[in-house]
PDB file of C-alpha atoms in Angstrom:
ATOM      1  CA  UNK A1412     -11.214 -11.449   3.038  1.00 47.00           C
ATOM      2  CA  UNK A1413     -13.529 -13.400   0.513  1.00 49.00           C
ATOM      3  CA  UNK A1414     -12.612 -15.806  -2.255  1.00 46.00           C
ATOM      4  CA  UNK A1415     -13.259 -19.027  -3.713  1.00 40.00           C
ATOM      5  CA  UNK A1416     -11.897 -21.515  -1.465  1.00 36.00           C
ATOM      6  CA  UNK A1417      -9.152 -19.288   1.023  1.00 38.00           C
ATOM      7  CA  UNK A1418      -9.571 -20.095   4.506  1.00 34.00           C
ATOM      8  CA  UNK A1419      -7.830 -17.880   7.253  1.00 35.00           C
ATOM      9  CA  UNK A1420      -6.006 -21.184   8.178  1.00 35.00           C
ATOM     10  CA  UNK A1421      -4.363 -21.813   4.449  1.00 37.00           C
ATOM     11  CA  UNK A1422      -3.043 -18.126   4.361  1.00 38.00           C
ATOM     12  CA  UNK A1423      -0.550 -19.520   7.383  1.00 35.00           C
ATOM     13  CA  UNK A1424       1.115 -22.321   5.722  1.00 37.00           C
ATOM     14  CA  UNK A1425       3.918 -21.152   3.481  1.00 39.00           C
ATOM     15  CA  UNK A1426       6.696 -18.875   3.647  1.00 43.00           C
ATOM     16  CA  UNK A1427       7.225 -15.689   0.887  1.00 44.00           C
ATOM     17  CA  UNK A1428      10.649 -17.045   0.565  1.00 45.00           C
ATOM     18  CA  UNK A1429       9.285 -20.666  -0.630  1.00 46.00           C
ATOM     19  CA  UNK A1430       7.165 -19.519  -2.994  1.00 50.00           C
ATOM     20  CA  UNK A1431      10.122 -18.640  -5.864  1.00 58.00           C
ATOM     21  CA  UNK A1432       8.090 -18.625  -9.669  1.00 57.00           C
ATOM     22  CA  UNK A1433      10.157 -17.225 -12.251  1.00 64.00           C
ATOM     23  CA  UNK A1434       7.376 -18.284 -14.689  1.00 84.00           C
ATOM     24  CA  UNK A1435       4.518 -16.093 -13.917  1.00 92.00           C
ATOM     25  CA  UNK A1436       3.741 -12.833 -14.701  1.00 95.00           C
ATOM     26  CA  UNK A1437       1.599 -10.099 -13.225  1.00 97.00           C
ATOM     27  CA  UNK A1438      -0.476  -7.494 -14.192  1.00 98.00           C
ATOM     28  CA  UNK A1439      -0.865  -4.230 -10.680  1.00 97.00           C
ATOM     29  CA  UNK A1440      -3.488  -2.253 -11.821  1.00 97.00           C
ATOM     30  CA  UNK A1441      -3.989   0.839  -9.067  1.00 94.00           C
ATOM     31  CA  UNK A1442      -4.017   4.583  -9.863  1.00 91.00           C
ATOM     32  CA  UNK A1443      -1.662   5.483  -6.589  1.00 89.00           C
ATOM     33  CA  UNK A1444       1.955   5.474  -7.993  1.00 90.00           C
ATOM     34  CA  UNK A1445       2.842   4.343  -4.014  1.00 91.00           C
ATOM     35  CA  UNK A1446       0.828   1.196  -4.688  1.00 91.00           C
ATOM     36  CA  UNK A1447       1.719   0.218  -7.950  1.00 93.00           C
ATOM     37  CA  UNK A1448       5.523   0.896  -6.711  1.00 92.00           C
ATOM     38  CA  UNK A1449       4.765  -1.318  -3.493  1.00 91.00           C
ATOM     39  CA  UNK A1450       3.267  -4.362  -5.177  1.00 92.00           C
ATOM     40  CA  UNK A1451       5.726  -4.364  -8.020  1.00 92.00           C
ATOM     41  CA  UNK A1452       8.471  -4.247  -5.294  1.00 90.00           C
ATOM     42  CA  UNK A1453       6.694  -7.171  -3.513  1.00 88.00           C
ATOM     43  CA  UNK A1454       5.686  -9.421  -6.567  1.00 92.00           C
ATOM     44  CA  UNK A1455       8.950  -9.095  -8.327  1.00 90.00           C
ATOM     45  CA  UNK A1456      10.945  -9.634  -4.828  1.00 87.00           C
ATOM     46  CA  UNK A1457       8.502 -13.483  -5.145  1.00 88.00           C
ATOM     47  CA  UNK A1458      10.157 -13.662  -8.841  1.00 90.00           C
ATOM     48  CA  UNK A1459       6.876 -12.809 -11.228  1.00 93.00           C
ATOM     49  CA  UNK A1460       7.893 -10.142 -14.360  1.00 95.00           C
ATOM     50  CA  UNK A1461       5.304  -7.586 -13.006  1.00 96.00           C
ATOM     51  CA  UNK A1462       3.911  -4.216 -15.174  1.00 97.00           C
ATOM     52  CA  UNK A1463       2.047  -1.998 -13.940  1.00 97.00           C
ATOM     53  CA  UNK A1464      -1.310   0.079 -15.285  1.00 98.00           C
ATOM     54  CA  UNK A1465      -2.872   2.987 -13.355  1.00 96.00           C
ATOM     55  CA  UNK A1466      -6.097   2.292 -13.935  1.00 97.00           C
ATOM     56  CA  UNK A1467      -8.643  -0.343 -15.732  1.00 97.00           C
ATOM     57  CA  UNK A1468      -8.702   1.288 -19.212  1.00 98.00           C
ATOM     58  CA  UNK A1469      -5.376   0.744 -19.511  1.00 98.00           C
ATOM     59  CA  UNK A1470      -5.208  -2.630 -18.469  1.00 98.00           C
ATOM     60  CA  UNK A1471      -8.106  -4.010 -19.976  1.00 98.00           C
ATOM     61  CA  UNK A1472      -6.321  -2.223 -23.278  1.00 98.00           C
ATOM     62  CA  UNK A1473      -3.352  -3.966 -22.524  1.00 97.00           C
ATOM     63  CA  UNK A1474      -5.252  -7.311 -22.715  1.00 97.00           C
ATOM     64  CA  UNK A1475      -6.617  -6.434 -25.888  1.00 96.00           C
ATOM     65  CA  UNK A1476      -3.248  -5.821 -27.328  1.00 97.00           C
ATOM     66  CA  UNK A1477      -2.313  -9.538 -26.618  1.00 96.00           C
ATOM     67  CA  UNK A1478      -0.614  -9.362 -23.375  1.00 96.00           C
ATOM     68  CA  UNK A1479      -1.931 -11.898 -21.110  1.00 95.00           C
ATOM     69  CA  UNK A1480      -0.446 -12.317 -17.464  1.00 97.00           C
ATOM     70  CA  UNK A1481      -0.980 -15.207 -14.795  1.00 95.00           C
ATOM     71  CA  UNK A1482      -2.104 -12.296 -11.774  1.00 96.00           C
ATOM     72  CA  UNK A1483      -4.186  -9.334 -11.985  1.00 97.00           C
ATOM     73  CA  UNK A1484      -4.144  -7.449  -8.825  1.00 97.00           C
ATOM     74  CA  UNK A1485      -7.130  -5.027  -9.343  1.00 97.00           C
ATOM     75  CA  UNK A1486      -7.685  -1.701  -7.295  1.00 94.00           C
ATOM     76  CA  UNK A1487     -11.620  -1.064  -6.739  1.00 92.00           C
ATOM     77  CA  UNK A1488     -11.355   2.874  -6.844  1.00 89.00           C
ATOM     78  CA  UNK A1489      -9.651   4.353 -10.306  1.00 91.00           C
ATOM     79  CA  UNK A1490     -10.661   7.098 -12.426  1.00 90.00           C
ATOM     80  CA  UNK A1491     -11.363   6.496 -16.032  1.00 95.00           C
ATOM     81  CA  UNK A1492     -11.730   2.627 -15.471  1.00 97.00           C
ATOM     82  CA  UNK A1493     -12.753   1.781 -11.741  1.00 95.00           C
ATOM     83  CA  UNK A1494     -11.800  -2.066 -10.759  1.00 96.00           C
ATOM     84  CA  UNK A1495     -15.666  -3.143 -11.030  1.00 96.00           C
ATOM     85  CA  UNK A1496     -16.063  -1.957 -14.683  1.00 97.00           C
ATOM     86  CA  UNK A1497     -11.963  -3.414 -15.837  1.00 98.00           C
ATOM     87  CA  UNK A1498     -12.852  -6.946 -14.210  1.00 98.00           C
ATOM     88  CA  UNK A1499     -16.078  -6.857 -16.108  1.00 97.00           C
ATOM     89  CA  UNK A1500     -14.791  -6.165 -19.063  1.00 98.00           C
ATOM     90  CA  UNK A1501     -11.837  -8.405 -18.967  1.00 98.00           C
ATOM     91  CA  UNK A1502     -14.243 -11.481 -17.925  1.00 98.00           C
ATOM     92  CA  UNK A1503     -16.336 -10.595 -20.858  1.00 97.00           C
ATOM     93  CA  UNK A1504     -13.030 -10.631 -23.487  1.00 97.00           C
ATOM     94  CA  UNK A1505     -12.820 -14.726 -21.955  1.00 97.00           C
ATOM     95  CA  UNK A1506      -9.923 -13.574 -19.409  1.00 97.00           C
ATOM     96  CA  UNK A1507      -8.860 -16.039 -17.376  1.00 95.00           C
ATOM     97  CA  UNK A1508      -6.223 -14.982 -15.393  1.00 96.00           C
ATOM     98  CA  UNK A1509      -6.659 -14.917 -11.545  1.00 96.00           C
ATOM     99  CA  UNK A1510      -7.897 -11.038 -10.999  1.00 97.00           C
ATOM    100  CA  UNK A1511      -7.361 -10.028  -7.590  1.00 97.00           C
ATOM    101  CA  UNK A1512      -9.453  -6.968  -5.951  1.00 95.00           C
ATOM    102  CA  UNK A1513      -7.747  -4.789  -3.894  1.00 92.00           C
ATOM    103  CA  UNK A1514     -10.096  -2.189  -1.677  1.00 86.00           C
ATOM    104  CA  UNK A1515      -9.270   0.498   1.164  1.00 77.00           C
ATOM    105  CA  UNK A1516     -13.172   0.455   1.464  1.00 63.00           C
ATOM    106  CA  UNK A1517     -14.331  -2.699   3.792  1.00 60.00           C
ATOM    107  CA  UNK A1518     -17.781  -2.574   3.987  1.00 65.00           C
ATOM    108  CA  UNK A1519     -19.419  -5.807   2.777  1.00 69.00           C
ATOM    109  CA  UNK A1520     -21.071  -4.542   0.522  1.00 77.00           C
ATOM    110  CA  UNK A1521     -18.326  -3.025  -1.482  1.00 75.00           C
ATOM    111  CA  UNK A1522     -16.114  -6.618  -1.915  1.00 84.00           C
ATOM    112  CA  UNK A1523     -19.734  -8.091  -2.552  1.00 88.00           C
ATOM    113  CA  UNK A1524     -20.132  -5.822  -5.806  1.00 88.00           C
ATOM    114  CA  UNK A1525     -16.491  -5.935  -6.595  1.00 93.00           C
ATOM    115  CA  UNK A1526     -16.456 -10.204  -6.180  1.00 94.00           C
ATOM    116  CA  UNK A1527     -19.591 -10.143  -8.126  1.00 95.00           C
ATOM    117  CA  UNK A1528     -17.750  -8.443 -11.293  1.00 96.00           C
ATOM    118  CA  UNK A1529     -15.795 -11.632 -11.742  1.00 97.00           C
ATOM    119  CA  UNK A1530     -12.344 -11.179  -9.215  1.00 97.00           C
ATOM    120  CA  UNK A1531     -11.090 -14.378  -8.304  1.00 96.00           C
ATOM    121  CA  UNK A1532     -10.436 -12.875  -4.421  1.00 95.00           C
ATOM    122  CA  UNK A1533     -10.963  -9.934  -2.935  1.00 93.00           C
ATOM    123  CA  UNK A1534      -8.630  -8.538  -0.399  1.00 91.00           C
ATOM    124  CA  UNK A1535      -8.281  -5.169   1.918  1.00 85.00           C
ATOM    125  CA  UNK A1536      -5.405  -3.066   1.262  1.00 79.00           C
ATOM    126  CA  UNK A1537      -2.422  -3.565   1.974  1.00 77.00           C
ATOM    127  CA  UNK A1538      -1.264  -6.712   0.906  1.00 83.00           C
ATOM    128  CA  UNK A1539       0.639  -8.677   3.086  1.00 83.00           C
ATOM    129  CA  UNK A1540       3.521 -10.748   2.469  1.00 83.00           C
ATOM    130  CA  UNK A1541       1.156 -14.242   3.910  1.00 88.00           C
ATOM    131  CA  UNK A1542      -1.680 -12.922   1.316  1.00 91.00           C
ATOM    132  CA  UNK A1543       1.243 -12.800  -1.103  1.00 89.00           C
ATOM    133  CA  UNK A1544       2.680 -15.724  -0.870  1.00 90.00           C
ATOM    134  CA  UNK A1545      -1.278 -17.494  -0.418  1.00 93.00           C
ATOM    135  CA  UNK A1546      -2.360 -16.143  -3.764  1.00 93.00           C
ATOM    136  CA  UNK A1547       0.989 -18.004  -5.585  1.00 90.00           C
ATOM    137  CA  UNK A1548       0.817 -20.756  -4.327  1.00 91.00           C
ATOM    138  CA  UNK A1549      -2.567 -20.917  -5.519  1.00 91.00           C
ATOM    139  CA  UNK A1550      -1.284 -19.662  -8.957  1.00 89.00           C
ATOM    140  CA  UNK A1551       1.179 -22.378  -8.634  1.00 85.00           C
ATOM    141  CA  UNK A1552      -1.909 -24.831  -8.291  1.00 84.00           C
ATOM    142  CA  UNK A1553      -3.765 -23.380 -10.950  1.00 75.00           C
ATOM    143  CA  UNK A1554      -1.122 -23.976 -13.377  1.00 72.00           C
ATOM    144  CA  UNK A1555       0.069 -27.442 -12.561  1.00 72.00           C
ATOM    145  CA  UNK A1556      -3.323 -28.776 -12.895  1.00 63.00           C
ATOM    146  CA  UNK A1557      -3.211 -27.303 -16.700  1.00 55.00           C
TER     147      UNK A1557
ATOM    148  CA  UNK B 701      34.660   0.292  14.248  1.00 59.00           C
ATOM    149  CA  UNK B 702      33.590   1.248  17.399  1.00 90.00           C
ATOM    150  CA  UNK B 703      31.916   4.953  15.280  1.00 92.00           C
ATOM    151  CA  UNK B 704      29.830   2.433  13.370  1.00 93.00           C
ATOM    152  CA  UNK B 705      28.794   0.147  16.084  1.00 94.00           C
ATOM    153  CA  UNK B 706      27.689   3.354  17.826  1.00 95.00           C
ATOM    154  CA  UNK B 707      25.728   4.794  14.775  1.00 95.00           C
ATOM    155  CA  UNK B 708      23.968   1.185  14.229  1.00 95.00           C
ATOM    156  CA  UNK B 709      22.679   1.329  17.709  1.00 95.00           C
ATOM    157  CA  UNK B 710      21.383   4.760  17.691  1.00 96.00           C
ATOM    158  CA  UNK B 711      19.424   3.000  14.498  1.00 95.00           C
ATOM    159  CA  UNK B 712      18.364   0.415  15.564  1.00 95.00           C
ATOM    160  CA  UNK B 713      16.837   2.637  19.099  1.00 96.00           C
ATOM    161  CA  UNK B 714      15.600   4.648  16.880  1.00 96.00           C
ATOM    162  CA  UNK B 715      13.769   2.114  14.918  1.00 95.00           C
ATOM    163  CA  UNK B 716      12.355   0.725  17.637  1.00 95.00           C
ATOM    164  CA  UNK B 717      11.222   3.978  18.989  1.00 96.00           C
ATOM    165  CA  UNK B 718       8.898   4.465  15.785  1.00 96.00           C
ATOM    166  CA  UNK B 719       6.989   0.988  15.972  1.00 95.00           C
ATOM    167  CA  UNK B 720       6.880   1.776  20.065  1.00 96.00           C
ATOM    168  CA  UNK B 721       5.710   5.262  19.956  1.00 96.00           C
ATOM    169  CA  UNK B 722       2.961   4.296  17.123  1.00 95.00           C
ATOM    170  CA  UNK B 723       4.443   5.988  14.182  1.00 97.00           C
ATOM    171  CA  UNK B 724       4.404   2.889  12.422  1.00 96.00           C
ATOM    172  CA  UNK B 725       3.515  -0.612  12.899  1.00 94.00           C
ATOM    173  CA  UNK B 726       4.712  -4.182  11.448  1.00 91.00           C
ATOM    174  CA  UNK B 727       3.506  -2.967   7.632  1.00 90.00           C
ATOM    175  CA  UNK B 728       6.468  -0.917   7.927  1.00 93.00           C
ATOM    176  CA  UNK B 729       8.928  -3.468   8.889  1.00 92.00           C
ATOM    177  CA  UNK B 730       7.585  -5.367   6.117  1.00 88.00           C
ATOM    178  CA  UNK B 731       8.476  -2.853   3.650  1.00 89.00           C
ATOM    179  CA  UNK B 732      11.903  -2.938   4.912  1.00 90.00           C
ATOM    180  CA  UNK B 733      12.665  -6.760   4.428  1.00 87.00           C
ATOM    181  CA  UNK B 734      11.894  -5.913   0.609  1.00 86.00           C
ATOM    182  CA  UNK B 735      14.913  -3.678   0.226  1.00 85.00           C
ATOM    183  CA  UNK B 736      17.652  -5.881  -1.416  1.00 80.00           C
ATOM    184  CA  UNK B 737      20.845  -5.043  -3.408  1.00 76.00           C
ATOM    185  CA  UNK B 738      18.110  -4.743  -6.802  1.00 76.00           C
ATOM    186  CA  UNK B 739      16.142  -1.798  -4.898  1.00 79.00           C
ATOM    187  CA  UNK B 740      18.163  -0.492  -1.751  1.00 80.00           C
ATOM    188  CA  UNK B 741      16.072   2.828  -1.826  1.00 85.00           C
ATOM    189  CA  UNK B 742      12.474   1.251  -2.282  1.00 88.00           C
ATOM    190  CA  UNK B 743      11.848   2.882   1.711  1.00 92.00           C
ATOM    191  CA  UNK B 744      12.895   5.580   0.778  1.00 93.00           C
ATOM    192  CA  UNK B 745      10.826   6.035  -2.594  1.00 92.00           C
ATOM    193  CA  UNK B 746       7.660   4.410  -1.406  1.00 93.00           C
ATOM    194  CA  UNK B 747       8.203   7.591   1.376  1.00 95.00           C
ATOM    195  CA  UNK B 748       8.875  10.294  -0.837  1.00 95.00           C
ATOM    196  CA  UNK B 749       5.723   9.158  -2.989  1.00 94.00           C
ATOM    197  CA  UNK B 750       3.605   8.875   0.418  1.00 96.00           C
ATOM    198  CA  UNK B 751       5.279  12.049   1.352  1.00 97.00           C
ATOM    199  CA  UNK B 752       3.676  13.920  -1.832  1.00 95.00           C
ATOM    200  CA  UNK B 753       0.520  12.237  -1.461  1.00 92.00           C
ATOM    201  CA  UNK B 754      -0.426  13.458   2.059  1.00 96.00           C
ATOM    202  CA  UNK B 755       0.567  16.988   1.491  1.00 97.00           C
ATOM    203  CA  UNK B 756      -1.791  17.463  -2.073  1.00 96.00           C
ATOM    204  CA  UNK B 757      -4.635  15.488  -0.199  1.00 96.00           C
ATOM    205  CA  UNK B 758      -4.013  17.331   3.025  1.00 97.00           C
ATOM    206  CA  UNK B 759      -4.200  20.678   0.802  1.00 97.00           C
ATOM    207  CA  UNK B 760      -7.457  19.194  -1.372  1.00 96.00           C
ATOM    208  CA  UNK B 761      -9.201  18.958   2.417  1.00 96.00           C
ATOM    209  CA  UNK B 762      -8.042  22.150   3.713  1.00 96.00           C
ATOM    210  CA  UNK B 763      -9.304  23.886   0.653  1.00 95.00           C
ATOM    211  CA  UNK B 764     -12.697  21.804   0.586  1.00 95.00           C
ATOM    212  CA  UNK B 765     -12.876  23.064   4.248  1.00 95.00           C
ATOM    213  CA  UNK B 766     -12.408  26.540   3.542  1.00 93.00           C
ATOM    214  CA  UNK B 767     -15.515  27.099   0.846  1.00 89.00           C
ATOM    215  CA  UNK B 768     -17.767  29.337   1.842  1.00 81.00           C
ATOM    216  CA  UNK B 769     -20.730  27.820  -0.775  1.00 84.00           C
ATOM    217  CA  UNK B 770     -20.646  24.606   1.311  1.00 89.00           C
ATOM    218  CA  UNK B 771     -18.098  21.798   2.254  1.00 92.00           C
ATOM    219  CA  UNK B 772     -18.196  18.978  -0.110  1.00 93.00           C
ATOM    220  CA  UNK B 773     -18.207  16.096   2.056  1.00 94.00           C
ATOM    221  CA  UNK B 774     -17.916  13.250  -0.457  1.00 91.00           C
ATOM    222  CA  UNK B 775     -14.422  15.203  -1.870  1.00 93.00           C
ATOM    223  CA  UNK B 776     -13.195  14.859   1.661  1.00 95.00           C
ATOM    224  CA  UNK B 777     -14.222  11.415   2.221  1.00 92.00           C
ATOM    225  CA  UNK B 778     -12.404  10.312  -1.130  1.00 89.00           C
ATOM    226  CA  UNK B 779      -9.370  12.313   0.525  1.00 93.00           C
ATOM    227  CA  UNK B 780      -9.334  10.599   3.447  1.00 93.00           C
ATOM    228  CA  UNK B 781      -9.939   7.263   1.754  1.00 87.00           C
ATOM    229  CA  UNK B 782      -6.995   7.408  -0.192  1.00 88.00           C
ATOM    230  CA  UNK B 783      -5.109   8.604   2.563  1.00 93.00           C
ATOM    231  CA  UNK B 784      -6.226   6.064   4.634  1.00 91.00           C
ATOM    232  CA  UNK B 785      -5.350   3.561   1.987  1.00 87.00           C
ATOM    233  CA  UNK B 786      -1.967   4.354   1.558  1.00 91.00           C
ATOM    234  CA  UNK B 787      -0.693   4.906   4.767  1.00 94.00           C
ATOM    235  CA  UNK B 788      -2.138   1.366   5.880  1.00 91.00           C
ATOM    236  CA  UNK B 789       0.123   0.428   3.260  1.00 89.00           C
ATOM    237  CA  UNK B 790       3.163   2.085   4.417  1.00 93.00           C
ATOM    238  CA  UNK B 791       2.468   1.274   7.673  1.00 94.00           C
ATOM    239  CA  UNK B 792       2.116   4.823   8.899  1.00 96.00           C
ATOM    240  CA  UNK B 793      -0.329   3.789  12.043  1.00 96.00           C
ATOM    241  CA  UNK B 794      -0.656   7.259  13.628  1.00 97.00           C
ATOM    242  CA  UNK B 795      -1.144   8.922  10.613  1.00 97.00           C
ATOM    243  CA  UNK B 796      -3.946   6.230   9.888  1.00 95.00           C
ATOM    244  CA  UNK B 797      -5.645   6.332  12.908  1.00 96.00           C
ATOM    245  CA  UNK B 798      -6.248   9.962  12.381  1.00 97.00           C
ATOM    246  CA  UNK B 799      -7.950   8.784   8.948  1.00 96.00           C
ATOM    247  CA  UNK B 800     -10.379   6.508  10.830  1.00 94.00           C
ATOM    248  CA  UNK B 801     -11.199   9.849  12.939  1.00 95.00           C
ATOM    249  CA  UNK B 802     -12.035  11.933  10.667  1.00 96.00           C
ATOM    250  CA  UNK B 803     -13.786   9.689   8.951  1.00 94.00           C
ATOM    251  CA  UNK B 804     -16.473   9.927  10.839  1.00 95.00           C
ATOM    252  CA  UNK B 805     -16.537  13.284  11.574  1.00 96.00           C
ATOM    253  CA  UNK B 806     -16.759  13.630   7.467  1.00 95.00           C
ATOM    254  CA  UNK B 807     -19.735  11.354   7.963  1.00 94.00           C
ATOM    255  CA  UNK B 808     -21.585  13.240   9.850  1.00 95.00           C
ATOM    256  CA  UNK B 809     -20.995  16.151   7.808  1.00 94.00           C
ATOM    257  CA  UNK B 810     -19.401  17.931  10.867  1.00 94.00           C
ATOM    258  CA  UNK B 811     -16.933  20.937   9.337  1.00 94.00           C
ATOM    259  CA  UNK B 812     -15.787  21.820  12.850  1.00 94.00           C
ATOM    260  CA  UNK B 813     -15.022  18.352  13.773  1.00 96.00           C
ATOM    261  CA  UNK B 814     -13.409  18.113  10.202  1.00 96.00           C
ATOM    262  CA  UNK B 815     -11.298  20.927  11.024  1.00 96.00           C
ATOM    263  CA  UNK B 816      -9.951  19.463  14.070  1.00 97.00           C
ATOM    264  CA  UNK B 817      -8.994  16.191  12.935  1.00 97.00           C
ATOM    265  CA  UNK B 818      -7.673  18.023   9.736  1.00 97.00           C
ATOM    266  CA  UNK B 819      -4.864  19.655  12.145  1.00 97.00           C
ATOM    267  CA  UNK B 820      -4.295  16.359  13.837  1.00 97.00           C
ATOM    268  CA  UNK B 821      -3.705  14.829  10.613  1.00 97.00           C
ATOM    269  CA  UNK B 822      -1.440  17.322   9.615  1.00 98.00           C
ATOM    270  CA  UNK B 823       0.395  16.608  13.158  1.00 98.00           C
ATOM    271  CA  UNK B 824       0.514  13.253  12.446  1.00 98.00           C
ATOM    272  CA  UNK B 825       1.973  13.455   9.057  1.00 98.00           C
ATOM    273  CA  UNK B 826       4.711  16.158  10.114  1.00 98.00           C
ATOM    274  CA  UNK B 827       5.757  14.044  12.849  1.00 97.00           C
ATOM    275  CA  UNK B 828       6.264  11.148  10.586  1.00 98.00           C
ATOM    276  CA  UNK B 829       7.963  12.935   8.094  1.00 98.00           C
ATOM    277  CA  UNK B 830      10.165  14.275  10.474  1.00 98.00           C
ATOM    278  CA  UNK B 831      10.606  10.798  11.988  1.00 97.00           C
ATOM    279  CA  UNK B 832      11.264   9.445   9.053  1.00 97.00           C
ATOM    280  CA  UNK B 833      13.857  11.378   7.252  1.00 97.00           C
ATOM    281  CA  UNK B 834      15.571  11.513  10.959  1.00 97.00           C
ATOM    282  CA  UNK B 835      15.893   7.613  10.237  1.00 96.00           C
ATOM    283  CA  UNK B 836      16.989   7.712   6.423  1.00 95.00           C
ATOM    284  CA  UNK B 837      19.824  10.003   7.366  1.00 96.00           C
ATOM    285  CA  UNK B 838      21.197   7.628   9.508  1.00 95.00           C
ATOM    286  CA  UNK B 839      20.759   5.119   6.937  1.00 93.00           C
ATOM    287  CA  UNK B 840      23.307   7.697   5.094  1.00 94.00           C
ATOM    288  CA  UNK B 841      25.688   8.251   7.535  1.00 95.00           C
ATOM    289  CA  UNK B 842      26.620   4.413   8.014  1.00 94.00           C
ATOM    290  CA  UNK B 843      26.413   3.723   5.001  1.00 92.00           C
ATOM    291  CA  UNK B 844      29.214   6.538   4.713  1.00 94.00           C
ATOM    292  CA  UNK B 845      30.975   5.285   7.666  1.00 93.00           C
ATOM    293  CA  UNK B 846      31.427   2.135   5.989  1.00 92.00           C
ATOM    294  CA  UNK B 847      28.440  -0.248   7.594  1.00 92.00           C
ATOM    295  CA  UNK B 848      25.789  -1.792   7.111  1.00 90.00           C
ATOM    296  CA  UNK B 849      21.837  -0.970   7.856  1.00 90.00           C
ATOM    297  CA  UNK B 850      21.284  -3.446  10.790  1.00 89.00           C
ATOM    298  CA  UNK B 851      17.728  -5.052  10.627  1.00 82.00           C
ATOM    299  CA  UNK B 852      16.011  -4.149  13.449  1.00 75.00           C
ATOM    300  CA  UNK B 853      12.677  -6.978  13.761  1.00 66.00           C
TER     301      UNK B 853
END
């Protein structure tokens, strides 16, 4: 796992079923239907509105329609729009939401690339509900502080 | 009464044979505890879906396999990425740990060895299925009964 600031012992301390935020919305970008069905199950099940895009063209054409959303969880591989090029892009438009990457691949090198594009965090497939429930509470952070 | 009590304790033996045997691990129990009254088929959709994923990548490798002009390594390897990918995610162990195998055997570039772990993975993946299904029609039949899906931890 890599990101700015999680620590394996900070992905321990809360419960999914604390972390209840009926304010925040989220954006699963991932060309597998199973995943995008998975994560909108599990994000929704925390409270977020969720929507779903199969891969980054669509989701960085979403943003430029005017939708904005708190959470972007971002697959690496996608055809069209892979992860790296979407995150890119979307940092470039002055995106700020907290863009996730999700990857099957592990090598360092690969979340290196993908961190470098501008994710916020950088995870290996699949998410779990204490990677879940870590990544809102730091939403939950992010927000009170603005 | 006592017809339900017995179905909800073939389920939950049966359950527990799946994680024991290896068919699936904790991922899958996860999945479980996010079926609620809003989606009380999400384990059964998020199988179906994995369901028709394995079989068309499954058939892309077998095809890739089969071409005379040369095996195209990096098609497999995207195969078995994806499969590996979503079956971590399902929580499908068995059928994962065959991914991990033949990963390396694509990475070498080894069709024979390719070939092998292609008919383990389809092994794998029948077994679940079959495993699986066995599982959701007991779902069905106390739900029909009258009972409720006992969580099994």
């Amino acid at each position: 796992m890599s990101g700015n600031g999680a620590s394996s012992s900070s992905l321990n301390m809360i419960s999914g079923e604390d972390v209840v935020n009926n304010n925040l919305s989220a954006l699963v970008v991932d060309d597998s239907p199973l995943l995008r069905l998975l994560h909108d199950i599990h994000l929704k099940k925390y409270g977020l509105k969720v929507q779903v895009a199969e891969n980054g063209k669509v989701a960085v054409d979403l943003f430029h329609l005017g939708a904005s959303f708190d959470l972007v969880l971002m697959d690496k591989e996608m055809p069209v729009m892979n992860g790296v090029e979407a995150t890119k892009e979307l940092r470039a438009m002055g995106v700020t939401s907290m863009i996730v990457g999700v990857t099957s691949k592990n090598g360092p090198g690969e979340q290196q690339a993908f961190m470098e594009a501008g994710l916020d965090y950088c995870f290996e497939k699949p998410l779990t509900p204490e990677i879940i429930s870590f990544l809102l509470e730091e939403l939950n952070k992010h927000n009170n502080k603005n | 009464m006592d017809f339900v009590n017995q179905l909800q304790r073939k389920f939950i033996d049966y359950s527990s044979s799946l994680h024991r045997e290896g068919i699936v691990d904790d991922q899958f129990t996860q999945l479980r505890k996010l079926e609620d009254e809003n989606s009380p088929h999400f384990v059964m959709e998020v199988a179906s879906l994995f369901f028709e994923d394995c079989e068309k990548l499954i058939n892309n490798m077998a095809i890739a396999l089969e071409q005379k002009q040369g095996v195209d390594f990096k098609q497999i390897d995207e195969c078995i990425h994806q499969l590996k990918g979503s079956s971590s995610s399902i929580g499908a162990m068995r059928v994962k740990n065959a991914c991990i195998a033949f990963r390396s055997f694509s990475d070498a570039q080894n069709r024979e060895g390719c070939l092998r772990c292609l008919q383990q993975l389809s092994h794998e993946y029948s077994l679940l299925k079959n495993k699986l299904q066995t599982l959701f029609l007991l779902e069905q039949q106390i739900v029909a009964a009258g009972g409720s899906i006992p969580r099994v931890h």
